[in-house]
Amino acid sequence: MEHVVRSPLRDQIRQTVLDGLADGRWKPGDRLVERRMAAELGVSQAPVREALRELEALRLIESAPNRGARVRRLTRSDLREVYQVRAGLEETAVRLGRPRVEALRAHVSRLHEAAATGSLRDQVRHGVAFHREIVKASGNEVLLAVWESLGIEVWTHLSIRLFRMCPHENAADHEPLVEAFERNDPEVGVLLREHVLGYAPTEPDTAEPGGTG
């Protein structure tokens, strides 16, 4: 890991861990040792502890007395619950305000480019940005903060890697949404909710949570 050199340290460390979870450096069941992480990052243990607490609130890691923190063994139920909450938030966002169609088209264009180059990371990044544009257009800062707190980008990476799910940031899947916003379709909120829920896993959890399924 590269040394963290900018503040706030907690946010920098949290992002470092999120990146490690997304790219597979840390896998379900792996320990996250505060002292070791602090030494590798060149910081004290305090901001590392704060960052790990925030990730525990996201249900990405778990901790126990005298055992420290570990990456959670995620299940399909975990992912399904995140998608259910996310779908409700995005549907509410549409009721409060509508995004600029030009901005949505720009994100879809980047999705097409990412698909053409085969970059999964860029597909995830631009797909999340597309949906962030919709939530931000609501003008409700609390709604945006709650949506952001779900850790959607890292959950998306983990769902693809752990459950072999197809990336829901496929550009073609977003085209109908852009068209619905463009014609000011009164049912666009329902379409958006169904779009998000369409990628929530429906199969029952396997005997070994967090496996590749």
mmCIF file of N, CA, C and O in Angstrom, residues 158-200:
data_model
loop_
_atom_site.group_PDB
_atom_site.id
_atom_site.type_symbol
_atom_site.label_atom_id
_atom_site.label_comp_id
_atom_site.label_asym_id
_atom_site.label_seq_id
_atom_site.Cartn_x
_atom_site.Cartn_y
_atom_site.Cartn_z
ATOM 1 N N LEU A 158 -17.733 -6.181 -5.565
ATOM 2 C CA LEU A 158 -17.767 -7.410 -4.797
ATOM 3 C C LEU A 158 -18.810 -8.381 -5.327
ATOM 4 O O LEU A 158 -18.587 -9.593 -5.379
ATOM 5 N N SER A 159 -19.959 -7.859 -5.758
ATOM 6 C CA SER A 159 -21.002 -8.739 -6.273
ATOM 7 C C SER A 159 -20.563 -9.421 -7.553
ATOM 8 O O SER A 159 -20.858 -10.597 -7.785
ATOM 9 N N ILE A 160 -19.834 -8.691 -8.391
ATOM 10 C CA ILE A 160 -19.338 -9.271 -9.639
ATOM 11 C C ILE A 160 -18.280 -10.329 -9.351
ATOM 12 O O ILE A 160 -18.289 -11.420 -9.914
ATOM 13 N N ARG A 161 -17.373 -10.010 -8.423
ATOM 14 C CA ARG A 161 -16.256 -10.908 -8.146
ATOM 15 C C ARG A 161 -16.677 -12.136 -7.335
ATOM 16 O O ARG A 161 -16.256 -13.261 -7.620
ATOM 17 N N LEU A 162 -17.526 -11.936 -6.322
ATOM 18 C CA LEU A 162 -17.886 -13.036 -5.437
ATOM 19 C C LEU A 162 -19.017 -13.899 -5.974
ATOM 20 O O LEU A 162 -19.046 -15.103 -5.758
ATOM 21 N N PHE A 163 -19.974 -13.276 -6.667
ATOM 22 C CA PHE A 163 -21.149 -14.016 -7.098
ATOM 23 C C PHE A 163 -21.228 -14.183 -8.603
ATOM 24 O O PHE A 163 -22.240 -14.609 -9.138
ATOM 25 N N ARG A 164 -20.157 -13.798 -9.302
ATOM 26 C CA ARG A 164 -20.080 -13.952 -10.754
ATOM 27 C C ARG A 164 -21.274 -13.322 -11.464
ATOM 28 O O ARG A 164 -21.795 -13.855 -12.438
ATOM 29 N N MET A 165 -21.706 -12.187 -10.954
ATOM 30 C CA MET A 165 -22.820 -11.474 -11.567
ATOM 31 C C MET A 165 -22.324 -10.636 -12.725
ATOM 32 O O MET A 165 -21.197 -10.134 -12.704
ATOM 33 N N CYS A 166 -23.152 -10.467 -13.730
ATOM 34 C CA CYS A 166 -22.792 -9.602 -14.844
ATOM 35 C C CYS A 166 -22.841 -8.159 -14.363
ATOM 36 O O CYS A 166 -23.738 -7.780 -13.615
ATOM 37 N N PRO A 167 -21.898 -7.314 -14.769
ATOM 38 C CA PRO A 167 -21.912 -5.919 -14.328
ATOM 39 C C PRO A 167 -23.178 -5.215 -14.790
ATOM 40 O O PRO A 167 -23.501 -5.194 -15.965
ATOM 41 N N HIS A 168 -23.898 -4.642 -13.822
ATOM 42 C CA HIS A 168 -25.158 -3.995 -14.182
ATOM 43 C C HIS A 168 -24.946 -2.645 -14.849
ATOM 44 O O HIS A 168 -25.894 -1.983 -15.219
ATOM 45 N N GLU A 169 -23.667 -2.238 -15.021
ATOM 46 C CA GLU A 169 -23.385 -0.966 -15.674
ATOM 47 C C GLU A 169 -23.335 -1.095 -17.197
ATOM 48 O O GLU A 169 -22.799 -0.244 -17.886
ATOM 49 N N ASN A 170 -23.896 -2.164 -17.710
ATOM 50 C CA ASN A 170 -23.941 -2.323 -19.163
ATOM 51 C C ASN A 170 -24.649 -1.131 -19.787
ATOM 52 O O ASN A 170 -25.769 -0.766 -19.397
ATOM 53 N N ALA A 171 -24.020 -0.506 -20.766
ATOM 54 C CA ALA A 171 -24.562 0.726 -21.361
ATOM 55 C C ALA A 171 -25.963 0.548 -21.923
ATOM 56 O O ALA A 171 -26.833 1.410 -21.759
ATOM 57 N N ALA A 172 -26.212 -0.586 -22.556
ATOM 58 C CA ALA A 172 -27.521 -0.807 -23.175
ATOM 59 C C ALA A 172 -28.644 -0.795 -22.146
ATOM 60 O O ALA A 172 -29.771 -0.374 -22.449
ATOM 61 N N ASP A 173 -28.356 -1.249 -20.927
ATOM 62 C CA ASP A 173 -29.379 -1.276 -19.887
ATOM 63 C C ASP A 173 -29.800 0.129 -19.454
ATOM 64 O O ASP A 173 -30.880 0.298 -18.882
ATOM 65 N N HIS A 174 -28.955 1.098 -19.717
ATOM 66 C CA HIS A 174 -29.245 2.464 -19.284
ATOM 67 C C HIS A 174 -29.945 3.298 -20.352
ATOM 68 O O HIS A 174 -30.508 4.349 -20.047
ATOM 69 N N GLU A 175 -29.894 2.846 -21.578
ATOM 70 C CA GLU A 175 -30.512 3.613 -22.663
ATOM 71 C C GLU A 175 -32.013 3.838 -22.449
ATOM 72 O O GLU A 175 -32.509 4.959 -22.630
ATOM 73 N N PRO A 176 -32.805 2.805 -22.068
ATOM 74 C CA PRO A 176 -34.230 3.038 -21.847
ATOM 75 C C PRO A 176 -34.510 4.078 -20.764
ATOM 76 O O PRO A 176 -35.500 4.815 -20.849
ATOM 77 N N LEU A 177 -33.645 4.147 -19.759
ATOM 78 C CA LEU A 177 -33.829 5.142 -18.712
ATOM 79 C C LEU A 177 -33.620 6.552 -19.255
ATOM 80 O O LEU A 177 -34.391 7.473 -18.954
ATOM 81 N N VAL A 178 -32.587 6.725 -20.059
ATOM 82 C CA VAL A 178 -32.329 8.037 -20.665
ATOM 83 C C VAL A 178 -33.518 8.455 -21.517
ATOM 84 O O VAL A 178 -33.978 9.606 -21.465
ATOM 85 N N GLU A 179 -34.033 7.526 -22.298
ATOM 86 C CA GLU A 179 -35.174 7.828 -23.166
ATOM 87 C C GLU A 179 -36.411 8.190 -22.344
ATOM 88 O O GLU A 179 -37.182 9.095 -22.722
ATOM 89 N N ALA A 180 -36.600 7.513 -21.216
ATOM 90 C CA ALA A 180 -37.746 7.809 -20.357
ATOM 91 C C ALA A 180 -37.627 9.196 -19.746
ATOM 92 O O ALA A 180 -38.623 9.942 -19.668
ATOM 93 N N PHE A 181 -36.430 9.568 -19.323
ATOM 94 C CA PHE A 181 -36.232 10.922 -18.790
ATOM 95 C C PHE A 181 -36.432 11.968 -19.890
ATOM 96 O O PHE A 181 -36.988 13.039 -19.647
ATOM 97 N N GLU A 182 -35.968 11.648 -21.093
ATOM 98 C CA GLU A 182 -36.068 12.587 -22.203
ATOM 99 C C GLU A 182 -37.528 12.897 -22.551
ATOM 100 O O GLU A 182 -37.878 14.043 -22.848
ATOM 101 N N ARG A 183 -38.395 11.902 -22.502
ATOM 102 C CA ARG A 183 -39.806 12.143 -22.824
ATOM 103 C C ARG A 183 -40.627 12.496 -21.586
ATOM 104 O O ARG A 183 -41.847 12.592 -21.643
ATOM 105 N N ASN A 184 -39.920 12.650 -20.447
ATOM 106 C CA ASN A 184 -40.565 13.000 -19.184
ATOM 107 C C ASN A 184 -41.652 11.997 -18.818
ATOM 108 O O ASN A 184 -42.763 12.357 -18.412
ATOM 109 N N ASP A 185 -41.318 10.742 -18.957
ATOM 110 C CA ASP A 185 -42.243 9.654 -18.672
ATOM 111 C C ASP A 185 -42.638 9.686 -17.191
ATOM 112 O O ASP A 185 -41.772 9.664 -16.309
ATOM 113 N N PRO A 186 -43.941 9.734 -16.884
ATOM 114 C CA PRO A 186 -44.363 9.766 -15.473
ATOM 115 C C PRO A 186 -44.026 8.479 -14.723
ATOM 116 O O PRO A 186 -44.037 8.459 -13.488
ATOM 117 N N GLU A 187 -43.733 7.404 -15.451
ATOM 118 C CA GLU A 187 -43.411 6.129 -14.829
ATOM 119 C C GLU A 187 -41.906 5.894 -14.729
ATOM 120 O O GLU A 187 -41.476 4.772 -14.449
ATOM 121 N N VAL A 188 -41.115 6.951 -14.932
ATOM 122 C CA VAL A 188 -39.665 6.759 -14.946
ATOM 123 C C VAL A 188 -39.147 6.270 -13.600
ATOM 124 O O VAL A 188 -38.181 5.505 -13.528
ATOM 125 N N GLY A 189 -39.795 6.684 -12.506
ATOM 126 C CA GLY A 189 -39.372 6.221 -11.192
ATOM 127 C C GLY A 189 -39.539 4.718 -11.047
ATOM 128 O O GLY A 189 -38.676 4.023 -10.482
ATOM 129 N N VAL A 190 -40.646 4.194 -11.562
ATOM 130 C CA VAL A 190 -40.895 2.752 -11.528
ATOM 131 C C VAL A 190 -39.880 2.020 -12.399
ATOM 132 O O VAL A 190 -39.337 0.975 -12.012
ATOM 133 N N LEU A 191 -39.611 2.575 -13.568
ATOM 134 C CA LEU A 191 -38.621 1.970 -14.467
ATOM 135 C C LEU A 191 -37.247 1.923 -13.812
ATOM 136 O O LEU A 191 -36.521 0.929 -13.932
ATOM 137 N N LEU A 192 -36.903 2.999 -13.113
ATOM 138 C CA LEU A 192 -35.607 3.070 -12.447
ATOM 139 C C LEU A 192 -35.523 2.041 -11.330
ATOM 140 O O LEU A 192 -34.510 1.342 -11.189
ATOM 141 N N ARG A 193 -36.591 1.929 -10.547
ATOM 142 C CA ARG A 193 -36.609 0.945 -9.459
ATOM 143 C C ARG A 193 -36.451 -0.463 -10.010
ATOM 144 O O ARG A 193 -35.667 -1.266 -9.489
ATOM 145 N N GLU A 194 -37.172 -0.774 -11.070
ATOM 146 C CA GLU A 194 -37.089 -2.115 -11.665
ATOM 147 C C GLU A 194 -35.708 -2.367 -12.263
ATOM 148 O O GLU A 194 -35.195 -3.492 -12.223
ATOM 149 N N HIS A 195 -35.102 -1.328 -12.829
ATOM 150 C CA HIS A 195 -33.748 -1.435 -13.379
ATOM 151 C C HIS A 195 -32.760 -1.850 -12.291
ATOM 152 O O HIS A 195 -31.942 -2.754 -12.491
ATOM 153 N N VAL A 196 -32.843 -1.197 -11.138
ATOM 154 C CA VAL A 196 -31.922 -1.502 -10.043
ATOM 155 C C VAL A 196 -32.197 -2.888 -9.470
ATOM 156 O O VAL A 196 -31.280 -3.700 -9.300
ATOM 157 N N LEU A 197 -33.466 -3.189 -9.197
ATOM 158 C CA LEU A 197 -33.809 -4.474 -8.599
ATOM 159 C C LEU A 197 -33.552 -5.637 -9.553
ATOM 160 O O LEU A 197 -33.398 -6.782 -9.110
ATOM 161 N N GLY A 198 -33.506 -5.353 -10.849
ATOM 162 C CA GLY A 198 -33.255 -6.401 -11.822
ATOM 163 C C GLY A 198 -31.899 -7.049 -11.674
ATOM 164 O O GLY A 198 -31.660 -8.134 -12.209
ATOM 165 N N TYR A 199 -31.007 -6.423 -10.922
ATOM 166 C CA TYR A 199 -29.672 -6.962 -10.737
ATOM 167 C C TYR A 199 -29.440 -7.486 -9.332
ATOM 168 O O TYR A 199 -28.347 -7.916 -9.003
ATOM 169 N N ALA A 200 -30.476 -7.438 -8.497
ATOM 170 C CA ALA A 200 -30.363 -8.018 -7.162
ATOM 171 C C ALA A 200 -30.452 -9.534 -7.278
ATOM 172 O O ALA A 200 -31.314 -10.053 -7.978
#
